């Protein structure tokens, strides 16, 4: 099989985990996992491992954004954002279900214990959640710019404190009133 990134380099068979066969390009360091191989490995893997925090991931991922063709059926691979703090996309073939991982993408997913949930990344629910996360991050940057970071951080602290107050509405009315002592 030829590497979908380097195009002329042949990939070699490797073992990514016990009972998980893949193909690896020695030149760019990417991996290809076919759907039958992943499904068979997943069946013997048991329950999904608990997701680890982002701080556990210490890899330089090289997400290659250029379009790639499936090395098997030549269809254009579709991109799926991973989310959960991992800022890269996986390339999946809509024909045969094989997945291409650019250099260190598989390793990053593995460090975060998401390597046993890759099949879920391509589902509508997962992608909806990724869009929600990305929208929230965008709004976070927007508020930071508008209010200034120091003010925004303070406002977030107050907001968090307010959430736990049973008299929340009364406090908000008091704050919003220009002169709460006027009679
Ligand atoms: Zn390559
Ligand atoms: Zn394919």
Short mmCIF file of N, CA and C and ligand atoms in Angstrom, two decimals:
data_model
loop_
_atom_site.label_atom_id
_atom_site.label_comp_id
_atom_site.label_asym_id
_atom_site.label_seq_id
_atom_site.Cartn_x
_atom_site.Cartn_y
_atom_site.Cartn_z
N UNK A 1 0.84 -1.21 0.00
CA UNK A 1 0.00 0.00 0.00
C UNK A 1 0.88 1.26 0.00
N UNK A 2 0.52 2.23 -0.84
CA UNK A 2 1.28 3.47 -0.90
C UNK A 2 0.75 4.47 0.13
N UNK A 3 1.65 5.23 0.72
CA UNK A 3 1.26 6.23 1.73
C UNK A 3 0.40 7.30 1.08
N UNK A 4 -0.77 7.65 1.68
CA UNK A 4 -1.64 8.68 1.07
C UNK A 4 -1.06 10.09 1.19
N UNK A 5 -0.01 10.27 1.99
CA UNK A 5 0.62 11.59 2.11
C UNK A 5 1.83 11.68 1.18
N UNK A 6 2.74 10.72 1.32
CA UNK A 6 3.97 10.74 0.51
C UNK A 6 3.73 10.23 -0.91
N UNK A 7 2.66 9.46 -1.08
CA UNK A 7 2.15 8.96 -2.37
C UNK A 7 3.03 7.93 -3.06
N UNK A 8 4.35 8.05 -2.95
CA UNK A 8 5.19 7.06 -3.64
C UNK A 8 5.83 6.07 -2.68
N UNK A 9 5.72 6.35 -1.36
CA UNK A 9 6.37 5.47 -0.39
C UNK A 9 5.44 4.32 0.01
N UNK A 10 6.01 3.14 0.10
CA UNK A 10 5.23 1.97 0.54
C UNK A 10 5.16 1.92 2.05
N UNK A 11 4.01 1.51 2.59
CA UNK A 11 3.88 1.40 4.04
C UNK A 11 4.22 -0.02 4.47
N UNK A 12 4.74 -0.14 5.68
CA UNK A 12 5.11 -1.46 6.22
C UNK A 12 4.13 -1.88 7.31
N UNK A 13 3.94 -3.19 7.42
CA UNK A 13 3.05 -3.71 8.46
C UNK A 13 3.70 -3.54 9.83
N UNK A 14 2.91 -3.01 10.77
CA UNK A 14 3.39 -2.87 12.15
C UNK A 14 2.28 -3.32 13.11
N UNK A 15 2.65 -3.50 14.37
CA UNK A 15 1.67 -3.85 15.39
C UNK A 15 1.56 -2.67 16.34
N UNK A 16 0.39 -2.03 16.38
CA UNK A 16 0.22 -0.84 17.22
C UNK A 16 -0.14 -1.20 18.65
N UNK A 17 -0.71 -2.40 18.79
CA UNK A 17 -1.12 -2.86 20.10
C UNK A 17 -1.25 -4.39 19.96
N UNK A 18 -1.46 -5.06 21.08
CA UNK A 18 -1.67 -6.50 20.99
C UNK A 18 -2.89 -6.74 20.09
N UNK A 19 -2.72 -7.51 19.06
CA UNK A 19 -3.80 -7.84 18.11
C UNK A 19 -4.28 -6.67 17.26
N UNK A 20 -3.53 -5.58 17.19
CA UNK A 20 -3.93 -4.49 16.31
C UNK A 20 -2.85 -4.26 15.24
N UNK A 21 -3.19 -4.71 14.04
CA UNK A 21 -2.26 -4.54 12.93
C UNK A 21 -2.53 -3.24 12.21
N UNK A 22 -1.47 -2.60 11.72
CA UNK A 22 -1.61 -1.35 10.97
C UNK A 22 -0.50 -1.30 9.94
N UNK A 23 -0.58 -0.26 9.09
CA UNK A 23 0.50 -0.02 8.13
C UNK A 23 1.13 1.31 8.48
N UNK A 24 2.45 1.39 8.41
CA UNK A 24 3.14 2.61 8.80
C UNK A 24 4.05 3.08 7.68
N UNK A 25 4.01 4.41 7.43
CA UNK A 25 4.92 5.00 6.45
C UNK A 25 6.18 5.45 7.19
N UNK A 26 7.31 4.89 6.80
CA UNK A 26 8.57 5.22 7.49
C UNK A 26 8.99 6.65 7.20
N UNK A 27 8.50 7.21 6.10
CA UNK A 27 8.92 8.55 5.72
C UNK A 27 8.20 9.64 6.52
N UNK A 28 6.85 9.61 6.56
CA UNK A 28 6.11 10.67 7.26
C UNK A 28 5.65 10.23 8.65
N UNK A 29 5.74 8.94 8.97
CA UNK A 29 5.37 8.47 10.31
C UNK A 29 3.88 8.29 10.51
N UNK A 30 3.09 8.34 9.41
CA UNK A 30 1.64 8.14 9.53
C UNK A 30 1.28 6.66 9.59
N UNK A 31 0.03 6.40 10.05
CA UNK A 31 -0.46 5.01 10.14
C UNK A 31 -1.79 4.87 9.43
N UNK A 32 -2.00 3.70 8.86
CA UNK A 32 -3.29 3.35 8.28
C UNK A 32 -3.83 2.15 9.03
N UNK A 33 -5.09 2.27 9.51
CA UNK A 33 -5.72 1.12 10.16
C UNK A 33 -6.98 0.78 9.39
N UNK A 34 -7.07 -0.45 8.92
CA UNK A 34 -8.27 -0.84 8.17
C UNK A 34 -9.40 -1.09 9.16
N UNK A 35 -10.63 -0.97 8.63
CA UNK A 35 -11.79 -1.16 9.50
C UNK A 35 -11.88 -2.56 10.11
N UNK A 36 -11.68 -3.62 9.29
CA UNK A 36 -11.74 -4.97 9.89
C UNK A 36 -10.71 -5.17 11.01
N UNK A 37 -9.49 -4.61 10.83
CA UNK A 37 -8.48 -4.77 11.86
C UNK A 37 -8.87 -4.04 13.14
N UNK A 38 -9.40 -2.83 12.98
CA UNK A 38 -9.79 -2.04 14.16
C UNK A 38 -10.95 -2.72 14.89
N UNK A 39 -11.95 -3.15 14.11
CA UNK A 39 -13.13 -3.78 14.74
C UNK A 39 -12.74 -5.04 15.49
N UNK A 40 -11.87 -5.85 14.89
CA UNK A 40 -11.46 -7.11 15.53
C UNK A 40 -10.70 -6.80 16.83
N UNK A 41 -9.84 -5.79 16.80
CA UNK A 41 -9.06 -5.43 17.99
C UNK A 41 -10.00 -4.91 19.09
N UNK A 42 -10.98 -4.08 18.66
CA UNK A 42 -11.91 -3.46 19.61
C UNK A 42 -12.73 -4.54 20.35
N UNK A 43 -13.11 -5.56 19.61
CA UNK A 43 -13.92 -6.64 20.19
C UNK A 43 -13.18 -7.31 21.36
N UNK A 44 -11.88 -7.48 21.19
CA UNK A 44 -11.11 -8.14 22.24
C UNK A 44 -10.58 -7.18 23.30
N UNK A 45 -10.87 -5.90 23.14
CA UNK A 45 -10.27 -4.87 24.00
C UNK A 45 -11.05 -4.66 25.31
N UNK A 46 -12.33 -5.00 25.31
CA UNK A 46 -13.14 -4.80 26.51
C UNK A 46 -13.72 -3.40 26.59
N UNK A 47 -14.10 -2.98 27.81
CA UNK A 47 -14.73 -1.68 27.99
C UNK A 47 -13.75 -0.56 27.66
N UNK A 48 -14.30 0.61 27.17
CA UNK A 48 -13.41 1.74 26.88
C UNK A 48 -12.69 2.21 28.15
N UNK A 49 -11.43 2.57 28.01
CA UNK A 49 -10.65 3.05 29.16
C UNK A 49 -11.11 4.47 29.49
N UNK A 50 -11.03 4.87 30.77
CA UNK A 50 -11.45 6.24 31.12
C UNK A 50 -10.55 7.28 30.45
N UNK A 51 -11.19 8.33 29.92
CA UNK A 51 -10.44 9.37 29.21
C UNK A 51 -9.49 10.09 30.17
N UNK A 52 -8.25 10.32 29.73
CA UNK A 52 -7.28 11.01 30.57
C UNK A 52 -7.31 12.51 30.30
N UNK A 53 -6.89 13.33 31.28
CA UNK A 53 -6.89 14.77 31.04
C UNK A 53 -5.89 15.15 29.95
N UNK A 54 -6.11 16.32 29.39
CA UNK A 54 -5.29 16.78 28.27
C UNK A 54 -3.82 16.91 28.66
N UNK A 55 -3.56 17.21 29.92
CA UNK A 55 -2.17 17.39 30.37
C UNK A 55 -1.36 16.11 30.20
N UNK A 56 -2.05 14.98 30.01
CA UNK A 56 -1.35 13.70 29.84
C UNK A 56 -0.78 13.56 28.43
N UNK A 57 -1.21 14.44 27.51
CA UNK A 57 -0.77 14.33 26.12
C UNK A 57 0.41 15.25 25.85
N UNK A 58 1.54 14.67 25.50
CA UNK A 58 2.76 15.47 25.30
C UNK A 58 3.39 15.12 23.96
N UNK A 59 2.65 15.28 22.89
CA UNK A 59 3.20 14.90 21.59
C UNK A 59 3.02 16.02 20.58
N UNK A 60 3.98 16.10 19.68
CA UNK A 60 3.91 17.07 18.62
C UNK A 60 3.18 16.40 17.44
N UNK A 61 1.88 16.72 17.32
CA UNK A 61 1.08 16.11 16.26
C UNK A 61 1.22 16.93 14.99
N UNK A 62 1.38 16.22 13.87
CA UNK A 62 1.51 16.93 12.61
C UNK A 62 0.29 16.66 11.75
N UNK A 63 -0.72 17.52 11.89
CA UNK A 63 -1.97 17.33 11.16
C UNK A 63 -1.79 17.86 9.74
N UNK A 64 -1.85 16.95 8.78
CA UNK A 64 -1.66 17.38 7.38
C UNK A 64 -3.03 17.66 6.78
N UNK A 65 -3.27 18.95 6.49
CA UNK A 65 -4.62 19.36 6.11
C UNK A 65 -4.96 19.07 4.65
N UNK A 66 -3.96 18.83 3.81
CA UNK A 66 -4.22 18.56 2.39
C UNK A 66 -5.10 17.32 2.23
N UNK A 67 -5.95 17.33 1.18
CA UNK A 67 -6.83 16.20 0.93
C UNK A 67 -6.01 14.95 0.60
N UNK A 68 -6.51 13.81 1.05
CA UNK A 68 -5.80 12.54 0.79
C UNK A 68 -6.76 11.54 0.15
N UNK A 69 -6.21 10.61 -0.59
CA UNK A 69 -7.03 9.57 -1.20
C UNK A 69 -6.84 8.27 -0.43
N UNK A 70 -7.92 7.49 -0.35
CA UNK A 70 -7.83 6.18 0.32
C UNK A 70 -6.82 5.32 -0.44
N UNK A 71 -5.85 4.75 0.28
CA UNK A 71 -4.86 3.92 -0.40
C UNK A 71 -5.46 2.62 -0.95
N UNK A 72 -6.66 2.27 -0.46
CA UNK A 72 -7.31 1.06 -0.94
C UNK A 72 -8.27 1.35 -2.08
N UNK A 73 -9.34 2.12 -1.79
CA UNK A 73 -10.39 2.28 -2.82
C UNK A 73 -10.33 3.63 -3.54
N UNK A 74 -9.34 4.48 -3.25
CA UNK A 74 -9.08 5.73 -3.97
C UNK A 74 -10.15 6.80 -3.76
N UNK A 75 -11.04 6.63 -2.81
CA UNK A 75 -12.02 7.68 -2.51
C UNK A 75 -11.32 8.77 -1.70
N UNK A 76 -11.87 10.01 -1.74
CA UNK A 76 -11.29 11.09 -0.95
C UNK A 76 -11.62 10.85 0.52
N UNK A 77 -10.60 10.90 1.37
CA UNK A 77 -10.80 10.68 2.81
C UNK A 77 -11.52 11.89 3.41
N UNK A 78 -12.49 11.62 4.27
CA UNK A 78 -13.24 12.70 4.92
C UNK A 78 -12.60 13.04 6.26
N UNK A 79 -12.60 14.34 6.57
CA UNK A 79 -11.95 14.78 7.80
C UNK A 79 -12.94 14.91 8.96
N UNK A 80 -12.55 14.41 10.10
CA UNK A 80 -13.39 14.48 11.31
C UNK A 80 -12.56 15.07 12.45
N UNK A 81 -13.01 16.23 12.98
CA UNK A 81 -12.30 16.84 14.11
C UNK A 81 -12.41 15.91 15.32
N UNK A 82 -11.34 15.81 16.09
CA UNK A 82 -11.33 14.92 17.25
C UNK A 82 -11.94 15.61 18.48
N UNK A 83 -11.58 16.89 18.69
CA UNK A 83 -12.10 17.61 19.85
C UNK A 83 -11.50 17.10 21.15
N UNK A 84 -12.22 17.29 22.24
CA UNK A 84 -11.73 16.88 23.58
C UNK A 84 -10.35 17.47 23.86
N UNK A 85 -10.09 18.67 23.32
CA UNK A 85 -8.81 19.34 23.55
C UNK A 85 -7.73 18.94 22.54
N UNK A 86 -7.99 17.95 21.70
CA UNK A 86 -6.99 17.54 20.70
C UNK A 86 -7.29 18.29 19.39
N UNK A 87 -6.33 19.08 18.97
CA UNK A 87 -6.58 20.00 17.86
C UNK A 87 -6.13 19.41 16.52
N UNK A 88 -6.73 18.30 16.14
CA UNK A 88 -6.43 17.74 14.81
C UNK A 88 -7.62 16.93 14.32
N UNK A 89 -7.56 16.57 13.03
CA UNK A 89 -8.63 15.79 12.41
C UNK A 89 -8.11 14.43 12.00
N UNK A 90 -9.01 13.45 11.99
CA UNK A 90 -8.66 12.14 11.44
C UNK A 90 -9.23 12.06 10.03
N UNK A 91 -8.58 11.29 9.17
CA UNK A 91 -9.03 11.12 7.79
C UNK A 91 -9.64 9.73 7.64
N UNK A 92 -10.91 9.68 7.27
CA UNK A 92 -11.58 8.37 7.19
C UNK A 92 -12.15 8.15 5.80
N UNK A 93 -12.00 6.94 5.31
CA UNK A 93 -12.53 6.61 3.98
C UNK A 93 -14.02 6.31 4.07
N UNK A 94 -14.85 7.03 3.27
CA UNK A 94 -16.30 6.77 3.30
C UNK A 94 -16.65 5.44 2.63
N UNK A 95 -15.69 4.87 1.90
CA UNK A 95 -15.96 3.60 1.21
C UNK A 95 -15.66 2.40 2.10
N UNK A 96 -14.41 2.25 2.49
CA UNK A 96 -14.01 1.03 3.20
C UNK A 96 -13.90 1.22 4.71
N UNK A 97 -14.01 2.48 5.19
CA UNK A 97 -13.98 2.72 6.64
C UNK A 97 -12.58 2.71 7.24
N UNK A 98 -11.54 2.65 6.40
CA UNK A 98 -10.17 2.72 6.91
C UNK A 98 -9.86 4.13 7.41
N UNK A 99 -8.90 4.23 8.33
CA UNK A 99 -8.58 5.54 8.93
C UNK A 99 -7.09 5.81 8.80
N UNK A 100 -6.77 7.05 8.38
CA UNK A 100 -5.37 7.48 8.30
C UNK A 100 -5.07 8.39 9.49
N UNK A 101 -3.95 8.11 10.16
CA UNK A 101 -3.48 8.94 11.28
C UNK A 101 -2.17 9.59 10.85
N UNK A 102 -2.13 10.93 10.81
CA UNK A 102 -0.87 11.61 10.55
C UNK A 102 0.07 11.34 11.73
N UNK A 103 1.33 11.74 11.55
CA UNK A 103 2.35 11.42 12.56
C UNK A 103 1.91 11.84 13.98
N UNK A 104 1.95 10.90 14.89
CA UNK A 104 1.66 11.09 16.32
C UNK A 104 0.16 11.24 16.65
N UNK A 105 -0.71 11.20 15.65
CA UNK A 105 -2.15 11.30 15.98
C UNK A 105 -2.62 10.07 16.75
N UNK A 106 -2.24 8.90 16.28
CA UNK A 106 -2.62 7.67 17.00
C UNK A 106 -2.04 7.71 18.42
N UNK A 107 -0.78 8.12 18.54
CA UNK A 107 -0.10 8.15 19.83
C UNK A 107 -0.80 9.13 20.78
N UNK A 108 -1.23 10.29 20.26
CA UNK A 108 -1.92 11.28 21.10
C UNK A 108 -3.26 10.73 21.58
N UNK A 109 -3.99 10.05 20.68
CA UNK A 109 -5.28 9.45 21.06
C UNK A 109 -5.06 8.37 22.12
N UNK A 110 -3.98 7.65 21.96
CA UNK A 110 -3.67 6.58 22.90
C UNK A 110 -3.32 7.14 24.27
N UNK A 111 -2.53 8.22 24.29
CA UNK A 111 -2.15 8.83 25.57
C UNK A 111 -3.38 9.35 26.31
N UNK A 112 -4.38 9.77 25.55
CA UNK A 112 -5.59 10.31 26.16
C UNK A 112 -6.65 9.22 26.38
N UNK A 113 -6.30 7.99 26.03
CA UNK A 113 -7.22 6.84 26.14
C UNK A 113 -8.44 6.99 25.23
N UNK A 114 -8.29 7.68 24.12
CA UNK A 114 -9.40 7.77 23.17
C UNK A 114 -9.20 6.80 22.00
N UNK A 115 -8.09 6.07 22.03
CA UNK A 115 -7.79 5.15 20.92
C UNK A 115 -8.79 4.00 20.83
N UNK A 116 -9.53 3.75 21.92
CA UNK A 116 -10.54 2.69 21.86
C UNK A 116 -11.94 3.26 21.60
N UNK A 117 -12.00 4.55 21.22
CA UNK A 117 -13.30 5.16 20.90
C UNK A 117 -13.28 5.83 19.53
N UNK A 118 -12.32 5.45 18.71
CA UNK A 118 -12.16 6.10 17.41
C UNK A 118 -13.41 5.96 16.54
N UNK A 119 -14.06 4.80 16.62
CA UNK A 119 -15.29 4.58 15.84
C UNK A 119 -16.37 5.59 16.21
N UNK A 120 -16.34 6.11 17.47
CA UNK A 120 -17.36 7.06 17.91
C UNK A 120 -17.10 8.47 17.37
N UNK A 121 -15.82 8.78 17.07
CA UNK A 121 -15.47 10.12 16.58
C UNK A 121 -16.22 10.44 15.28
N UNK A 122 -16.53 9.42 14.49
CA UNK A 122 -17.19 9.63 13.20
C UNK A 122 -18.71 9.72 13.32
N UNK A 123 -19.25 9.60 14.53
CA UNK A 123 -20.71 9.65 14.72
C UNK A 123 -21.19 11.09 14.87
N UNK A 124 -22.47 11.29 14.53
CA UNK A 124 -23.07 12.62 14.57
C UNK A 124 -22.97 13.25 15.96
N UNK A 125 -23.25 12.47 17.00
CA UNK A 125 -23.25 13.01 18.37
C UNK A 125 -21.88 13.56 18.74
N UNK A 126 -20.85 12.80 18.41
CA UNK A 126 -19.48 13.22 18.73
C UNK A 126 -19.15 14.51 18.00
N UNK A 127 -19.49 14.57 16.70
CA UNK A 127 -19.17 15.75 15.89
C UNK A 127 -19.96 16.98 16.37
N UNK A 128 -21.20 16.75 16.82
CA UNK A 128 -22.01 17.85 17.35
C UNK A 128 -21.34 18.43 18.60
N UNK A 129 -20.84 17.52 19.45
CA UNK A 129 -20.16 17.94 20.67
C UNK A 129 -18.88 18.72 20.35
N UNK A 130 -18.16 18.28 19.32
CA UNK A 130 -16.93 18.97 18.90
C UNK A 130 -17.27 20.40 18.46
N UNK A 131 -18.34 20.54 17.68
CA UNK A 131 -18.74 21.88 17.20
C UNK A 131 -19.11 22.76 18.39
N UNK A 132 -19.82 22.17 19.37
CA UNK A 132 -20.20 22.91 20.57
C UNK A 132 -18.94 23.42 21.30
N UNK A 133 -17.97 22.51 21.47
CA UNK A 133 -16.70 22.87 22.13
C UNK A 133 -16.00 23.99 21.38
N UNK A 134 -15.97 23.88 20.05
CA UNK A 134 -15.25 24.88 19.25
C UNK A 134 -15.94 26.24 19.32
N UNK A 135 -17.27 26.20 19.33
CA UNK A 135 -18.05 27.44 19.44
C UNK A 135 -17.81 28.09 20.80
N UNK A 136 -17.78 27.27 21.86
CA UNK A 136 -17.55 27.79 23.20
C UNK A 136 -16.16 28.42 23.30
N UNK A 137 -15.17 27.79 22.67
CA UNK A 137 -13.80 28.31 22.70
C UNK A 137 -13.73 29.65 21.96
N UNK A 138 -14.49 29.74 20.87
CA UNK A 138 -14.53 30.97 20.07
C UNK A 138 -15.13 32.11 20.89
N UNK A 139 -16.25 31.80 21.58
CA UNK A 139 -16.92 32.81 22.42
C UNK A 139 -16.02 33.22 23.58
N UNK A 140 -15.29 32.25 24.12
CA UNK A 140 -14.37 32.53 25.22
C UNK A 140 -13.32 33.57 24.78
N UNK A 141 -12.78 33.38 23.58
CA UNK A 141 -11.79 34.33 23.05
C UNK A 141 -12.43 35.70 22.84
N UNK A 142 -13.66 35.68 22.33
CA UNK A 142 -14.39 36.92 22.04
C UNK A 142 -14.62 37.74 23.31
N UNK A 143 -15.09 37.06 24.38
CA UNK A 143 -15.31 37.75 25.66
C UNK A 143 -13.99 38.28 26.21
N UNK A 144 -12.94 37.49 26.09
CA UNK A 144 -11.62 37.90 26.56
C UNK A 144 -11.16 39.18 25.87
N UNK A 145 -11.39 39.24 24.57
CA UNK A 145 -10.98 40.44 23.80
C UNK A 145 -11.83 41.63 24.17
N UNK A 146 -13.13 41.39 24.31
CA UNK A 146 -14.06 42.49 24.55
C UNK A 146 -13.87 43.10 25.95
N UNK A 147 -13.72 42.22 26.94
CA UNK A 147 -13.66 42.70 28.33
C UNK A 147 -12.23 42.96 28.81
N UNK A 148 -11.26 42.40 28.12
CA UNK A 148 -9.88 42.42 28.61
C UNK A 148 -9.72 41.21 29.52
N UNK A 149 -8.60 40.54 29.46
CA UNK A 149 -8.45 39.25 30.13
C UNK A 149 -8.63 39.34 31.65
N UNK A 150 -8.07 40.40 32.26
CA UNK A 150 -8.13 40.51 33.72
C UNK A 150 -9.58 40.65 34.18
N UNK A 151 -10.29 41.54 33.51
CA UNK A 151 -11.70 41.79 33.83
C UNK A 151 -12.54 40.54 33.57
N UNK A 152 -12.25 39.87 32.46
CA UNK A 152 -13.00 38.67 32.10
C UNK A 152 -12.81 37.55 33.13
N UNK A 153 -11.57 37.37 33.58
CA UNK A 153 -11.28 36.34 34.59
C UNK A 153 -12.05 36.63 35.88
N UNK A 154 -12.07 37.92 36.26
CA UNK A 154 -12.79 38.34 37.47
C UNK A 154 -14.29 38.07 37.31
N UNK A 155 -14.81 38.44 36.12
CA UNK A 155 -16.24 38.25 35.85
C UNK A 155 -16.60 36.76 35.91
N UNK A 156 -15.70 35.91 35.44
CA UNK A 156 -15.97 34.46 35.47
C UNK A 156 -16.02 33.94 36.91
N UNK A 157 -15.12 34.49 37.75
CA UNK A 157 -15.11 34.09 39.17
C UNK A 157 -16.43 34.47 39.83
N UNK A 158 -16.87 35.71 39.55
CA UNK A 158 -18.13 36.20 40.15
C UNK A 158 -19.30 35.36 39.64
N UNK A 159 -19.26 35.05 38.36
CA UNK A 159 -20.33 34.27 37.75
C UNK A 159 -20.42 32.89 38.43
N UNK A 160 -19.26 32.29 38.67
CA UNK A 160 -19.21 30.98 39.32
C UNK A 160 -19.78 31.07 40.74
N UNK A 161 -19.39 32.15 41.45
CA UNK A 161 -19.87 32.34 42.82
C UNK A 161 -21.39 32.53 42.83
N UNK A 162 -21.88 33.33 41.84
CA UNK A 162 -23.32 33.60 41.76
C UNK A 162 -24.16 32.33 41.55
N UNK A 163 -23.61 31.42 40.76
CA UNK A 163 -24.34 30.19 40.44
C UNK A 163 -24.71 29.41 41.69
N UNK A 164 -23.88 29.52 42.73
CA UNK A 164 -24.16 28.77 43.95
C UNK A 164 -25.02 29.53 44.95
N UNK A 165 -25.44 30.73 44.62
CA UNK A 165 -26.20 31.54 45.57
C UNK A 165 -27.71 31.33 45.41
N UNK A 166 -28.41 30.96 46.49
CA UNK A 166 -29.87 30.79 46.37
C UNK A 166 -30.58 32.12 46.04
N UNK A 167 -29.97 33.25 46.44
CA UNK A 167 -30.58 34.57 46.19
C UNK A 167 -30.03 35.21 44.90
N UNK A 168 -29.69 34.37 43.94
CA UNK A 168 -29.00 34.81 42.73
C UNK A 168 -29.74 35.97 42.02
N UNK A 169 -31.04 35.80 41.83
CA UNK A 169 -31.82 36.82 41.10
C UNK A 169 -31.82 38.14 41.85
N UNK A 170 -31.94 38.09 43.19
CA UNK A 170 -31.97 39.31 43.99
C UNK A 170 -30.62 40.01 43.92
N UNK A 171 -29.53 39.23 43.93
CA UNK A 171 -28.19 39.82 43.85
C UNK A 171 -28.00 40.50 42.50
N UNK A 172 -28.46 39.84 41.43
CA UNK A 172 -28.33 40.41 40.08
C UNK A 172 -29.11 41.71 39.96
N UNK A 173 -30.31 41.75 40.54
CA UNK A 173 -31.14 42.95 40.49
C UNK A 173 -30.46 44.09 41.26
N UNK A 174 -29.86 43.74 42.39
CA UNK A 174 -29.15 44.72 43.20
C UNK A 174 -27.97 45.31 42.42
N UNK A 175 -27.22 44.43 41.75
CA UNK A 175 -26.04 44.87 40.99
C UNK A 175 -26.43 45.75 39.79
N UNK A 176 -27.55 45.38 39.15
CA UNK A 176 -27.94 46.08 37.92
C UNK A 176 -28.60 47.44 38.22
N UNK A 177 -29.05 47.61 39.44
CA UNK A 177 -29.74 48.85 39.80
C UNK A 177 -28.73 49.98 40.02
N UNK A 178 -28.90 51.10 39.30
CA UNK A 178 -27.97 52.24 39.44
C UNK A 178 -27.95 52.77 40.87
N UNK A 179 -29.13 52.81 41.48
CA UNK A 179 -29.20 53.31 42.84
C UNK A 179 -30.17 52.44 43.63
N UNK A 180 -29.67 51.33 44.16
CA UNK A 180 -30.57 50.39 44.84
C UNK A 180 -31.14 50.94 46.16
N UNK A 181 -30.64 52.10 46.63
CA UNK A 181 -31.10 52.65 47.91
C UNK A 181 -32.11 53.78 47.73
N UNK A 182 -32.42 54.09 46.46
CA UNK A 182 -33.38 55.16 46.20
C UNK A 182 -34.76 54.69 46.64
N UNK A 183 -35.54 55.61 47.22
CA UNK A 183 -36.91 55.25 47.64
C UNK A 183 -37.92 56.03 46.82
ZN1 LIG B 1 4.17 8.95 4.21
ZN1 LIG B 2 -11.25 3.14 1.20
#
